[in-house]
XYZ file of C-alpha atoms in Angstrom:
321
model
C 2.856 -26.569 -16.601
C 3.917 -22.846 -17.484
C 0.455 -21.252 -16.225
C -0.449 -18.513 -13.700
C -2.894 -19.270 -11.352
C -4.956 -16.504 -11.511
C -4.580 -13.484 -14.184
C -3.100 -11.054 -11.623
C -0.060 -12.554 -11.790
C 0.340 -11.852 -15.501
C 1.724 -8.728 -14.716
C 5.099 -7.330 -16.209
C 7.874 -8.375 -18.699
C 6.803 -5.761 -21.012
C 8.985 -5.273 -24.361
C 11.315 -2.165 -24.910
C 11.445 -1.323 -28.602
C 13.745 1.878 -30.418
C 11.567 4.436 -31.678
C 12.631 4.660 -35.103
C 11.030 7.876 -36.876
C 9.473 10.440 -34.088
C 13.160 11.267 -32.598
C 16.435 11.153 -33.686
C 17.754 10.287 -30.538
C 18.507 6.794 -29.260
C 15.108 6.254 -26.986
C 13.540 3.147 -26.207
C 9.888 2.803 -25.413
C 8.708 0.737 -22.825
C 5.141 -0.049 -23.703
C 3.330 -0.767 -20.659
C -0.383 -1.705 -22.360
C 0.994 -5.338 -22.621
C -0.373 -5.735 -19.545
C -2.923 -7.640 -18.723
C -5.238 -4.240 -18.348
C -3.318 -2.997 -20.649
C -1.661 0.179 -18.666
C 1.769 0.260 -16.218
C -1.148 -0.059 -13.675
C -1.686 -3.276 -13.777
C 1.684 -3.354 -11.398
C 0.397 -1.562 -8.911
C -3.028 -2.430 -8.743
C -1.815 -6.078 -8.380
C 0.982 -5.625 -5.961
C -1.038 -3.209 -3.683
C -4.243 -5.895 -3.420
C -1.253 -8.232 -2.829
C -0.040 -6.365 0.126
C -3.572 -5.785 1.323
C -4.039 -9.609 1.738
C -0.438 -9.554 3.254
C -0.987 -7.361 6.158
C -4.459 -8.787 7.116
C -6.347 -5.538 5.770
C -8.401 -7.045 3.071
C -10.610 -9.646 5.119
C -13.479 -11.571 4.281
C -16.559 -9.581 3.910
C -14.290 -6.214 3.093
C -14.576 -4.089 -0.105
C -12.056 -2.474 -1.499
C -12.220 1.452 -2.114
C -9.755 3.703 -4.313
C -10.379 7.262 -6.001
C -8.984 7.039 -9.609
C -8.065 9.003 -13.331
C -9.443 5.282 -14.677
C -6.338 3.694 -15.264
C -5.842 2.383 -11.433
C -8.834 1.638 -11.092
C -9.440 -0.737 -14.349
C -6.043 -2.763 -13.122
C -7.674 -2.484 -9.301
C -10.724 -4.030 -11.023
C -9.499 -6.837 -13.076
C -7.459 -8.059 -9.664
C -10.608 -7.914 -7.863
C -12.643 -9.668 -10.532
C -9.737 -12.403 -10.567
C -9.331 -12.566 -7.248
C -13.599 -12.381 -5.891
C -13.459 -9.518 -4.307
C -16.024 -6.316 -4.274
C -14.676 -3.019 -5.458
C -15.776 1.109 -5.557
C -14.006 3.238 -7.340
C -14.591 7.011 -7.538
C -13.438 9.056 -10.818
C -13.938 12.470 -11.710
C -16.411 12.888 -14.435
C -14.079 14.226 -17.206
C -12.542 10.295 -17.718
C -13.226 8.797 -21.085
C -16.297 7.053 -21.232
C -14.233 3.755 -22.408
C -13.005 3.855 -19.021
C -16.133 4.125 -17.264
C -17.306 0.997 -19.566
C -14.479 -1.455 -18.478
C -14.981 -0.492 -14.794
C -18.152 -1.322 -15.033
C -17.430 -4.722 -16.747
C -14.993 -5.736 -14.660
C -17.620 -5.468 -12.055
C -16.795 -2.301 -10.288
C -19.281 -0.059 -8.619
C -18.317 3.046 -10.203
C -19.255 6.783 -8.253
C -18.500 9.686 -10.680
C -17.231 12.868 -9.110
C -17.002 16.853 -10.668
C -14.760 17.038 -13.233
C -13.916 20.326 -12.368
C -12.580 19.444 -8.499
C -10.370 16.715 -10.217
C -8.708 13.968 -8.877
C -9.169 16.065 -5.167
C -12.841 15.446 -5.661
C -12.146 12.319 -6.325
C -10.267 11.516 -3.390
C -12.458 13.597 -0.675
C -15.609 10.921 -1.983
C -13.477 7.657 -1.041
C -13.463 9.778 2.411
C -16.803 10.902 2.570
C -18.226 7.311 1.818
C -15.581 5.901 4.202
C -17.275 7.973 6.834
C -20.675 6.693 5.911
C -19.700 3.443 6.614
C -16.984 3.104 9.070
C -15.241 -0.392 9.298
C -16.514 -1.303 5.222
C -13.976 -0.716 3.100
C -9.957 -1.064 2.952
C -8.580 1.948 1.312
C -5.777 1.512 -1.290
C -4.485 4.770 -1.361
C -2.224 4.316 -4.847
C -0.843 8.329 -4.002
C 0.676 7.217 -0.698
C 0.716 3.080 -0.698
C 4.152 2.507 -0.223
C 3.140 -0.985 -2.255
C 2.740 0.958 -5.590
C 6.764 2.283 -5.905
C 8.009 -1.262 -4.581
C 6.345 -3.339 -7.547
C 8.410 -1.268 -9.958
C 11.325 -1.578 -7.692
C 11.151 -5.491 -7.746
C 10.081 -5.447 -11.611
C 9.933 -2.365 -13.776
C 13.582 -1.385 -12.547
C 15.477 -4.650 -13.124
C 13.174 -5.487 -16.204
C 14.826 -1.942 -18.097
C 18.049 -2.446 -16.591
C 18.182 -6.186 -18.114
C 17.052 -5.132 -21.418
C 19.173 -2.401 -21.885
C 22.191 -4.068 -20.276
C 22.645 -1.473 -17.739
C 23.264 1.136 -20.432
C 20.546 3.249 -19.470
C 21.735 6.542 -19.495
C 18.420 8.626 -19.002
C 14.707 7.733 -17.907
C 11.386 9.310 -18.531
C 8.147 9.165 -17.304
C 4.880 10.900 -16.571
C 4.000 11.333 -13.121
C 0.616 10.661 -12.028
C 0.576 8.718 -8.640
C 5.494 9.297 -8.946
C 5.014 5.635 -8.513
C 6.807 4.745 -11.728
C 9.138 7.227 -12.070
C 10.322 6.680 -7.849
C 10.269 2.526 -8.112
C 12.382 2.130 -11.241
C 14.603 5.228 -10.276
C 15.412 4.135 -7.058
C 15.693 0.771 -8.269
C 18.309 2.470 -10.505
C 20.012 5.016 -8.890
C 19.947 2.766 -5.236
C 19.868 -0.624 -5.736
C 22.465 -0.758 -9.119
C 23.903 1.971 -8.304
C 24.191 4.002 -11.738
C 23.429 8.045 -11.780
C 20.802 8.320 -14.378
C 19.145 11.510 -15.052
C 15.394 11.160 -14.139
C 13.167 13.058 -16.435
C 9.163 13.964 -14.773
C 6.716 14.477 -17.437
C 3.935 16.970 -16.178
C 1.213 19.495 -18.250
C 2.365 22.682 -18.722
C -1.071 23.797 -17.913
C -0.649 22.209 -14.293
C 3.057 22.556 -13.710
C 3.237 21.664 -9.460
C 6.719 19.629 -9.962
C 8.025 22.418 -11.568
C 7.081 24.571 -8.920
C 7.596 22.224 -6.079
C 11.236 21.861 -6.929
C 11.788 25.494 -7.288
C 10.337 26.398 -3.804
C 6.860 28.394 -5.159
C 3.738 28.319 -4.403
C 1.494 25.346 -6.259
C -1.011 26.752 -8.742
C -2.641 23.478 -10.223
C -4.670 23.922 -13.394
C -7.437 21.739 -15.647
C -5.447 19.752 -18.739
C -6.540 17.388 -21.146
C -4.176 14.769 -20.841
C -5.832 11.989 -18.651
C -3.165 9.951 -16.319
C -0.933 12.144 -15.517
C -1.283 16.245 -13.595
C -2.764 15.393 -10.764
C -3.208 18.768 -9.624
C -0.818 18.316 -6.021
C 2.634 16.533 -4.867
C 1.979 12.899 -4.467
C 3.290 11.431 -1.081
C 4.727 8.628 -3.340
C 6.417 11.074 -5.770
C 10.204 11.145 -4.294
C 11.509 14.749 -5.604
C 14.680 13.862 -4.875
C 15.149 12.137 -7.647
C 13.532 13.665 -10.169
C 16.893 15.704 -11.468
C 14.842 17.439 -14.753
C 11.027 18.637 -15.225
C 9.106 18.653 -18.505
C 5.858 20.622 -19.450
C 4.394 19.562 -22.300
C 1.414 20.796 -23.889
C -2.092 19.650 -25.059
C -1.581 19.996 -28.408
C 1.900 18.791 -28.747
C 1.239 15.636 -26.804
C -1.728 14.921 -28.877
C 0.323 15.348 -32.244
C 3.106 12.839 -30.662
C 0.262 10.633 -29.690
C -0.963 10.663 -33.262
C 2.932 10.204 -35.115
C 3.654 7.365 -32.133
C 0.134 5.492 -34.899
C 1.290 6.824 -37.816
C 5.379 6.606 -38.052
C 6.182 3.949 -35.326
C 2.534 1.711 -35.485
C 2.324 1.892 -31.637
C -1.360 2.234 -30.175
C 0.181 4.657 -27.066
C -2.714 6.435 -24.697
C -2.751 10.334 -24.290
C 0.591 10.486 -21.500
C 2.754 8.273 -23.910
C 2.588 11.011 -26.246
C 3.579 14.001 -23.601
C 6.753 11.489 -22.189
C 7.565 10.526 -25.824
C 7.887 14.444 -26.600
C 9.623 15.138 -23.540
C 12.170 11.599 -24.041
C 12.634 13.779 -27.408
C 13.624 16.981 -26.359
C 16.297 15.216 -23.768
C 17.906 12.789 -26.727
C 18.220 15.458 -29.576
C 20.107 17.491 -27.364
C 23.724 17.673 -28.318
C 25.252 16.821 -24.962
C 22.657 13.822 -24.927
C 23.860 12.311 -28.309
C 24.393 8.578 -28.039
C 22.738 8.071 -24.519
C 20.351 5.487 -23.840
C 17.319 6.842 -23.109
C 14.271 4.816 -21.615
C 10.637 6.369 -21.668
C 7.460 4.696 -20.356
C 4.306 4.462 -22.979
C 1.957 3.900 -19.875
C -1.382 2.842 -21.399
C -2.595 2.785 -25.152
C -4.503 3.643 -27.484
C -8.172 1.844 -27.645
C -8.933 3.788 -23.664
C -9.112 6.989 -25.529
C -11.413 6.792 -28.390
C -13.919 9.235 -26.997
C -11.250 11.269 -25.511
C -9.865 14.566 -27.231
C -7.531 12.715 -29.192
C -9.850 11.615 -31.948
C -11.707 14.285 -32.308
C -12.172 15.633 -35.249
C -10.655 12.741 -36.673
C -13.412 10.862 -38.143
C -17.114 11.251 -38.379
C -19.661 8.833 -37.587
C -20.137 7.453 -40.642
C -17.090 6.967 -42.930
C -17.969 7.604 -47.167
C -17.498 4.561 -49.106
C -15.271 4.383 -52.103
């Protein structure tokens, strides 16, 4: 029988489709909420539990810990339910409530952290509860697990070099954990051996790649666009190849967010819409006429309902007509 054994193992073969009225330039969006959490984290959150059982770490009696923007941590959660085993997550306070209702679905025991210490304060609670209980948890640590870049080296990469043909000129991405945008470039770049240009998506009100790659001092700032930004140079964020770095704004990915619904009828979350603008800006160059340009749509819509996106948008109670 075609069947997975367990739902974890649903992960992947994603479709590409051409964006057909947002650009004029020939990208292709790889829409990642066909997952089975519906975000490009199901990948990692899968292959990293994998590796934990691999190695011995995750034993019986163990719990799994990770800090998290929500995204992680839903795919972390759904593996765990799937799989039986426990799972805290800690998530700074600012994460759409939607996402604090699936974690806590999926059966995760959810600690919320200060919005305003971000993704930091997030991280120094898995410590600080680590220390309260030595010898309780297995850490996952999706910034530095080496386990997160290698699932989209063994199947993000060769799935967008198999659909396009290996005419994949360009590829863009927003860089939360540099996960994505390390695995399918070194896939890429390494392993097929074609010199793509590698386009990081970042907020222009937190703009640490930028900086990073031109040698200045880090000066992270708050943003509203939940996923990626996360304030500091991920250990799994390979700067090396990165060759380009876009800022995008608030307000103009929220506007892409919104025409990705309205002209294309793709439900993308809040980072599709800042890599979509920033996929745009590289294909409607002139030099970049004609080149094949791949951009991941990392979660969608339905996460963000409560989120900035729709506000404004509706009010509680729409007038009959």
């Amino acid at each position: 029988m075609n069947v997975f054994n367990d739902n974890s193992l649903a992960i992947g073969r994603t479709p590409l489709v051409k964006l057909n009225r947002v650009t004029s330039g020939n990208v292709y969006a790889k829409i990642e909420a066909r997952n089975p959490s519906f975000s490009v984290k199901c990948r990692i959150g899968a292959n990293m539990i994998w590796d934990a059982e691999k190695s011995g770490k995750l034993t019986e009696g163990k719990e799994l810990i990770e800090a998290t923007s929500g995204n992680t941590g839903i795919a972390l959660a759904f593996v765990a339910a799937a799989k039986g085993y426990k799972l805290t997550l800690t998530m700074p306070s600012s994460m759409s409530l939607e996402r604090r209702k699936l974690l806590k679905s999926l059966g995760a025991n959810l600690v919320l952290t200060e919005a305003p210490k971000g993704m930091k304060g997030a991280i120094a609670k898995v410590e600080e509860l680590m220390a309260a209980e030595p010898g309780k948890f297995v850490p996952l640590n999706q910034f530095s697990n080496p386990a997160n870049p290698e699932i989209h080296v063994k199947t993000t990469g060769p799935e967008i070099w198999n659909d396009t043909d290996g005419k994949i000129d360009a590829f863009v991405a927003g860089v939360g954990t540099g996960g994505t945008i390390t695995g399918v470039s070194r896939y890429i770049k390494e392993i097929e051996g074609k010199a793509i240009t590698t386009v990081a998506v970042e907020p222009t009100d937190s703009p640490v790649i930028t900086q990073a790659k031109a040698g200045q001092e880090l000066t992270p700032g708050p943003h509203k666009i939940q996923g990626i930004g996360a304030g500091f140079i991920p250990e799994n964020l390979d700067l090396d190849l990165v060759d380009e770095v876009e800022q995008v704004s608030n307000e103009d990915c929220m506007a892409m967010t919104k025409l990705l619904m309205k002209e294309e009828g793709i439900l993308a979350g809040i980072s599709s819409g800042a890599a979509v603008v920033a996929a745009k800006r590289f294909a409607e160059k002139p030099e970049n006429k004609d080149k094949v340009v791949v951009v991941i749509l990392a979660s969608g819509t339905e996460r963000y309902l409560s989120s900035p996106l729709f506000t404004g948008e509706f009010g509680e109670q729409e007038e009959v007509q």
